[in-house]
Amino acid sequence: MADAVLLTGFINQAIAQTRTLARSLYRVELEANGLMAALDELARNTSKMRKISCDFHCEEPILVHDHSVATHLYRIAQGGIDNAIKHDKASAISVVLSRFDGKTVLSIRDNGTGMTEAPGDRKGMGLHIMRYRAQALGASFTIGPGESSLRPTEAAPW
């Protein structure tokens, strides 16, 4: 009987993780406010599934009308969260979407250990993909202690 209860718990956990994975693959909604809603849901799901503190902050509405741009920004945030958990051992993460000097800024801040090696020395694809997505948007991608940021290099239409 104890084995059946344990097995049921594993099955329920696998179902929950599968749902989270499926949600992470969906496209960002086409409405202009879809990015804000998607990032908020990403943070809430991360908190629930990973059992850490993850929140989303956006002090003023930032509307992204280009679906491709919104999807790139969402995937960059997703990669930043994953890196903070896997590599930096973060227990608290904040996703921040803001405006600075008329430009949209996406930042991922965490309380993790920080990067122990130079970003180019990592063997995984995560940072490379995030940097590629930033370049596709005409944005700069920076990583520093406790934060990674994405900023348009010029006044981007997003």
PDB file of C-alpha atoms in Angstrom:
ATOM      1  CA  MET A   1       0.000   0.000   0.000  1.00  0.00           C
ATOM      2  CA  ALA A   2       2.821   2.437   0.850  1.00  0.00           C
ATOM      3  CA  ASP A   3       4.378   1.728  -2.558  1.00  0.00           C
ATOM      4  CA  ALA A   4       1.093   2.590  -4.279  1.00  0.00           C
ATOM      5  CA  VAL A   5       0.870   5.913  -2.430  1.00  0.00           C
ATOM      6  CA  LEU A   6       4.474   6.709  -3.333  1.00  0.00           C
ATOM      7  CA  LEU A   7       3.887   5.768  -6.966  1.00  0.00           C
ATOM      8  CA  THR A   8       0.757   7.928  -7.103  1.00  0.00           C
ATOM      9  CA  GLY A   9       2.769  10.869  -5.792  1.00  0.00           C
ATOM     10  CA  PHE A  10       5.421  10.380  -8.479  1.00  0.00           C
ATOM     11  CA  ILE A  11       2.764  10.162 -11.194  1.00  0.00           C
ATOM     12  CA  ASN A  12       1.064  13.351 -10.003  1.00  0.00           C
ATOM     13  CA  GLN A  13       4.412  15.137  -9.905  1.00  0.00           C
ATOM     14  CA  ALA A  14       5.216  13.951 -13.444  1.00  0.00           C
ATOM     15  CA  ILE A  15       1.829  15.196 -14.674  1.00  0.00           C
ATOM     16  CA  ALA A  16       2.386  18.607 -13.084  1.00  0.00           C
ATOM     17  CA  GLN A  17       5.866  18.881 -14.607  1.00  0.00           C
ATOM     18  CA  THR A  18       4.533  17.860 -18.026  1.00  0.00           C
ATOM     19  CA  ARG A  19       1.868  20.578 -17.845  1.00  0.00           C
ATOM     20  CA  THR A  20       4.505  23.153 -16.918  1.00  0.00           C
ATOM     21  CA  LEU A  21       6.692  22.045 -19.817  1.00  0.00           C
ATOM     22  CA  ALA A  22       3.760  22.269 -22.223  1.00  0.00           C
ATOM     23  CA  ARG A  23       2.915  25.773 -20.981  1.00  0.00           C
ATOM     24  CA  SER A  24       6.511  26.868 -21.466  1.00  0.00           C
ATOM     25  CA  LEU A  25       6.329  25.886 -25.133  1.00  0.00           C
ATOM     26  CA  TYR A  26       3.278  27.972 -25.951  1.00  0.00           C
ATOM     27  CA  ARG A  27       3.580  31.123 -27.974  1.00  0.00           C
ATOM     28  CA  VAL A  28       3.185  34.480 -26.300  1.00  0.00           C
ATOM     29  CA  GLU A  29      -0.347  35.760 -26.858  1.00  0.00           C
ATOM     30  CA  LEU A  30      -0.819  38.087 -29.793  1.00  0.00           C
ATOM     31  CA  GLU A  31      -2.312  40.947 -27.786  1.00  0.00           C
ATOM     32  CA  ALA A  32       0.088  43.799 -27.051  1.00  0.00           C
ATOM     33  CA  ASN A  33      -0.094  43.101 -23.295  1.00  0.00           C
ATOM     34  CA  GLY A  34       0.566  39.395 -23.842  1.00  0.00           C
ATOM     35  CA  LEU A  35       4.229  39.626 -22.867  1.00  0.00           C
ATOM     36  CA  MET A  36       3.430  41.082 -19.447  1.00  0.00           C
ATOM     37  CA  ALA A  37       0.813  38.402 -18.808  1.00  0.00           C
ATOM     38  CA  ALA A  38       3.126  35.645 -20.038  1.00  0.00           C
ATOM     39  CA  LEU A  39       6.042  36.795 -17.854  1.00  0.00           C
ATOM     40  CA  ASP A  40       3.754  37.021 -14.836  1.00  0.00           C
ATOM     41  CA  GLU A  41       2.510  33.478 -15.462  1.00  0.00           C
ATOM     42  CA  LEU A  42       6.077  32.258 -16.004  1.00  0.00           C
ATOM     43  CA  ALA A  43       7.101  33.670 -12.619  1.00  0.00           C
ATOM     44  CA  ARG A  44       4.075  32.186 -10.835  1.00  0.00           C
ATOM     45  CA  ASN A  45       4.591  28.762 -12.429  1.00  0.00           C
ATOM     46  CA  THR A  46       8.291  28.837 -11.579  1.00  0.00           C
ATOM     47  CA  SER A  47       7.468  29.573  -7.941  1.00  0.00           C
ATOM     48  CA  LYS A  48       4.962  26.770  -7.799  1.00  0.00           C
ATOM     49  CA  MET A  49       6.856  24.086  -9.695  1.00  0.00           C
ATOM     50  CA  ARG A  50      10.401  24.840  -8.551  1.00  0.00           C
ATOM     51  CA  LYS A  51       9.399  25.741  -4.990  1.00  0.00           C
ATOM     52  CA  ILE A  52      11.372  28.974  -4.994  1.00  0.00           C
ATOM     53  CA  SER A  53      10.409  32.637  -4.870  1.00  0.00           C
ATOM     54  CA  CYS A  54       9.986  34.027  -8.379  1.00  0.00           C
ATOM     55  CA  ASP A  55       8.103  37.218  -9.099  1.00  0.00           C
ATOM     56  CA  PHE A  56       7.424  39.575 -11.977  1.00  0.00           C
ATOM     57  CA  HIS A  57       7.574  43.365 -11.754  1.00  0.00           C
ATOM     58  CA  CYS A  58       6.385  45.860 -14.334  1.00  0.00           C
ATOM     59  CA  GLU A  59       5.620  49.306 -12.910  1.00  0.00           C
ATOM     60  CA  GLU A  60       4.037  50.698 -16.057  1.00  0.00           C
ATOM     61  CA  PRO A  61       2.316  48.869 -18.906  1.00  0.00           C
ATOM     62  CA  ILE A  62       4.824  47.933 -21.579  1.00  0.00           C
ATOM     63  CA  LEU A  63       3.043  46.856 -24.712  1.00  0.00           C
ATOM     64  CA  VAL A  64       4.873  44.830 -27.327  1.00  0.00           C
ATOM     65  CA  HIS A  65       2.921  44.697 -30.569  1.00  0.00           C
ATOM     66  CA  ASP A  66       5.340  42.457 -32.477  1.00  0.00           C
ATOM     67  CA  HIS A  67       4.630  38.792 -31.716  1.00  0.00           C
ATOM     68  CA  SER A  68       8.143  37.682 -32.671  1.00  0.00           C
ATOM     69  CA  VAL A  69       9.748  40.251 -30.351  1.00  0.00           C
ATOM     70  CA  ALA A  70       7.466  39.235 -27.478  1.00  0.00           C
ATOM     71  CA  THR A  71       8.347  35.580 -28.000  1.00  0.00           C
ATOM     72  CA  HIS A  72      12.094  36.296 -28.036  1.00  0.00           C
ATOM     73  CA  LEU A  73      11.821  38.354 -24.842  1.00  0.00           C
ATOM     74  CA  TYR A  74       9.790  35.604 -23.150  1.00  0.00           C
ATOM     75  CA  ARG A  75      12.319  32.922 -24.123  1.00  0.00           C
ATOM     76  CA  ILE A  76      15.199  35.061 -22.870  1.00  0.00           C
ATOM     77  CA  ALA A  77      13.442  35.455 -19.517  1.00  0.00           C
ATOM     78  CA  GLN A  78      12.787  31.719 -19.435  1.00  0.00           C
ATOM     79  CA  GLY A  79      16.472  31.004 -20.095  1.00  0.00           C
ATOM     80  CA  GLY A  80      17.566  33.502 -17.447  1.00  0.00           C
ATOM     81  CA  ILE A  81      15.336  31.886 -14.845  1.00  0.00           C
ATOM     82  CA  ASP A  82      16.573  28.408 -15.740  1.00  0.00           C
ATOM     83  CA  ASN A  83      20.213  29.525 -15.503  1.00  0.00           C
ATOM     84  CA  ALA A  84      19.617  31.222 -12.151  1.00  0.00           C
ATOM     85  CA  ILE A  85      18.158  28.011 -10.748  1.00  0.00           C
ATOM     86  CA  LYS A  86      20.512  25.463 -12.330  1.00  0.00           C
ATOM     87  CA  HIS A  87      23.830  27.246 -12.226  1.00  0.00           C
ATOM     88  CA  ASP A  88      23.510  29.990  -9.626  1.00  0.00           C
ATOM     89  CA  LYS A  89      21.445  27.932  -7.138  1.00  0.00           C
ATOM     90  CA  ALA A  90      19.081  30.885  -6.670  1.00  0.00           C
ATOM     91  CA  SER A  91      16.187  30.652  -4.237  1.00  0.00           C
ATOM     92  CA  ALA A  92      14.696  34.043  -5.149  1.00  0.00           C
ATOM     93  CA  ILE A  93      14.349  35.445  -8.676  1.00  0.00           C
ATOM     94  CA  SER A  94      12.783  38.643  -9.982  1.00  0.00           C
ATOM     95  CA  VAL A  95      11.847  39.217 -13.601  1.00  0.00           C
ATOM     96  CA  VAL A  96      11.637  42.959 -14.276  1.00  0.00           C
ATOM     97  CA  LEU A  97      10.253  44.583 -17.415  1.00  0.00           C
ATOM     98  CA  SER A  98      10.821  48.348 -17.421  1.00  0.00           C
ATOM     99  CA  ARG A  99      11.592  51.433 -19.471  1.00  0.00           C
ATOM    100  CA  PHE A 100      14.851  53.340 -19.205  1.00  0.00           C
ATOM    101  CA  ASP A 101      15.739  56.261 -21.472  1.00  0.00           C
ATOM    102  CA  GLY A 102      12.809  55.375 -23.709  1.00  0.00           C
ATOM    103  CA  LYS A 103      14.009  51.800 -24.161  1.00  0.00           C
ATOM    104  CA  THR A 104      12.507  48.560 -22.955  1.00  0.00           C
ATOM    105  CA  VAL A 105      14.693  46.690 -20.470  1.00  0.00           C
ATOM    106  CA  LEU A 106      14.227  43.080 -19.399  1.00  0.00           C
ATOM    107  CA  SER A 107      16.210  42.098 -16.292  1.00  0.00           C
ATOM    108  CA  ILE A 108      16.492  38.853 -14.377  1.00  0.00           C
ATOM    109  CA  ARG A 109      17.772  39.323 -10.831  1.00  0.00           C
ATOM    110  CA  ASP A 110      18.511  36.543  -8.368  1.00  0.00           C
ATOM    111  CA  ASN A 111      20.118  35.831  -5.021  1.00  0.00           C
ATOM    112  CA  GLY A 112      22.235  32.965  -6.321  1.00  0.00           C
ATOM    113  CA  THR A 113      25.932  32.301  -6.116  1.00  0.00           C
ATOM    114  CA  GLY A 114      26.704  34.157  -9.331  1.00  0.00           C
ATOM    115  CA  MET A 115      28.670  32.909 -12.278  1.00  0.00           C
ATOM    116  CA  THR A 116      31.876  31.162 -11.314  1.00  0.00           C
ATOM    117  CA  GLU A 117      33.201  31.078 -14.849  1.00  0.00           C
ATOM    118  CA  ALA A 118      33.201  33.575 -17.687  1.00  0.00           C
ATOM    119  CA  PRO A 119      29.988  33.468 -19.753  1.00  0.00           C
ATOM    120  CA  GLY A 120      31.912  32.292 -22.829  1.00  0.00           C
ATOM    121  CA  ASP A 121      33.441  29.371 -20.905  1.00  0.00           C
ATOM    122  CA  ARG A 122      30.129  27.635 -20.230  1.00  0.00           C
ATOM    123  CA  LYS A 123      29.561  24.512 -22.276  1.00  0.00           C
ATOM    124  CA  GLY A 124      25.753  24.729 -22.376  1.00  0.00           C
ATOM    125  CA  MET A 125      23.739  26.426 -25.062  1.00  0.00           C
ATOM    126  CA  GLY A 126      21.524  28.561 -22.798  1.00  0.00           C
ATOM    127  CA  LEU A 127      23.585  31.757 -22.749  1.00  0.00           C
ATOM    128  CA  HIS A 128      24.466  31.414 -26.426  1.00  0.00           C
ATOM    129  CA  ILE A 129      20.799  31.153 -27.353  1.00  0.00           C
ATOM    130  CA  MET A 130      19.865  34.081 -25.114  1.00  0.00           C
ATOM    131  CA  ARG A 131      22.606  36.207 -26.685  1.00  0.00           C
ATOM    132  CA  TYR A 132      21.488  35.156 -30.190  1.00  0.00           C
ATOM    133  CA  ARG A 133      17.892  36.131 -29.413  1.00  0.00           C
ATOM    134  CA  ALA A 134      19.063  39.511 -28.097  1.00  0.00           C
ATOM    135  CA  GLN A 135      21.081  40.122 -31.267  1.00  0.00           C
ATOM    136  CA  ALA A 136      18.049  39.192 -33.366  1.00  0.00           C
ATOM    137  CA  LEU A 137      16.188  41.989 -31.565  1.00  0.00           C
ATOM    138  CA  GLY A 138      19.005  44.511 -31.958  1.00  0.00           C
ATOM    139  CA  ALA A 139      19.539  44.476 -28.198  1.00  0.00           C
ATOM    140  CA  SER A 140      22.516  44.164 -25.917  1.00  0.00           C
ATOM    141  CA  PHE A 141      22.699  41.252 -23.517  1.00  0.00           C
ATOM    142  CA  THR A 142      24.721  41.668 -20.349  1.00  0.00           C
ATOM    143  CA  ILE A 143      25.372  39.457 -17.367  1.00  0.00           C
ATOM    144  CA  GLY A 144      26.647  40.723 -14.062  1.00  0.00           C
ATOM    145  CA  PRO A 145      26.529  39.848 -10.382  1.00  0.00           C
ATOM    146  CA  GLY A 146      22.932  39.119  -9.465  1.00  0.00           C
ATOM    147  CA  GLU A 147      21.459  40.295 -12.744  1.00  0.00           C
ATOM    148  CA  SER A 148      21.291  39.716 -16.460  1.00  0.00           C
ATOM    149  CA  SER A 149      19.827  42.442 -18.631  1.00  0.00           C
ATOM    150  CA  LEU A 150      18.585  42.891 -22.134  1.00  0.00           C
ATOM    151  CA  ARG A 151      18.529  46.407 -23.580  1.00  0.00           C
ATOM    152  CA  PRO A 152      17.938  47.565 -27.132  1.00  0.00           C
ATOM    153  CA  THR A 153      21.117  48.995 -28.597  1.00  0.00           C
ATOM    154  CA  GLU A 154      19.079  51.678 -30.370  1.00  0.00           C
ATOM    155  CA  ALA A 155      15.591  52.988 -29.735  1.00  0.00           C
ATOM    156  CA  ALA A 156      13.864  49.812 -30.827  1.00  0.00           C
ATOM    157  CA  PRO A 157      10.203  49.833 -31.863  1.00  0.00           C
ATOM    158  CA  TRP A 158       9.465  47.347 -29.093  1.00  0.00           C
TER     159      TRP A 158
END
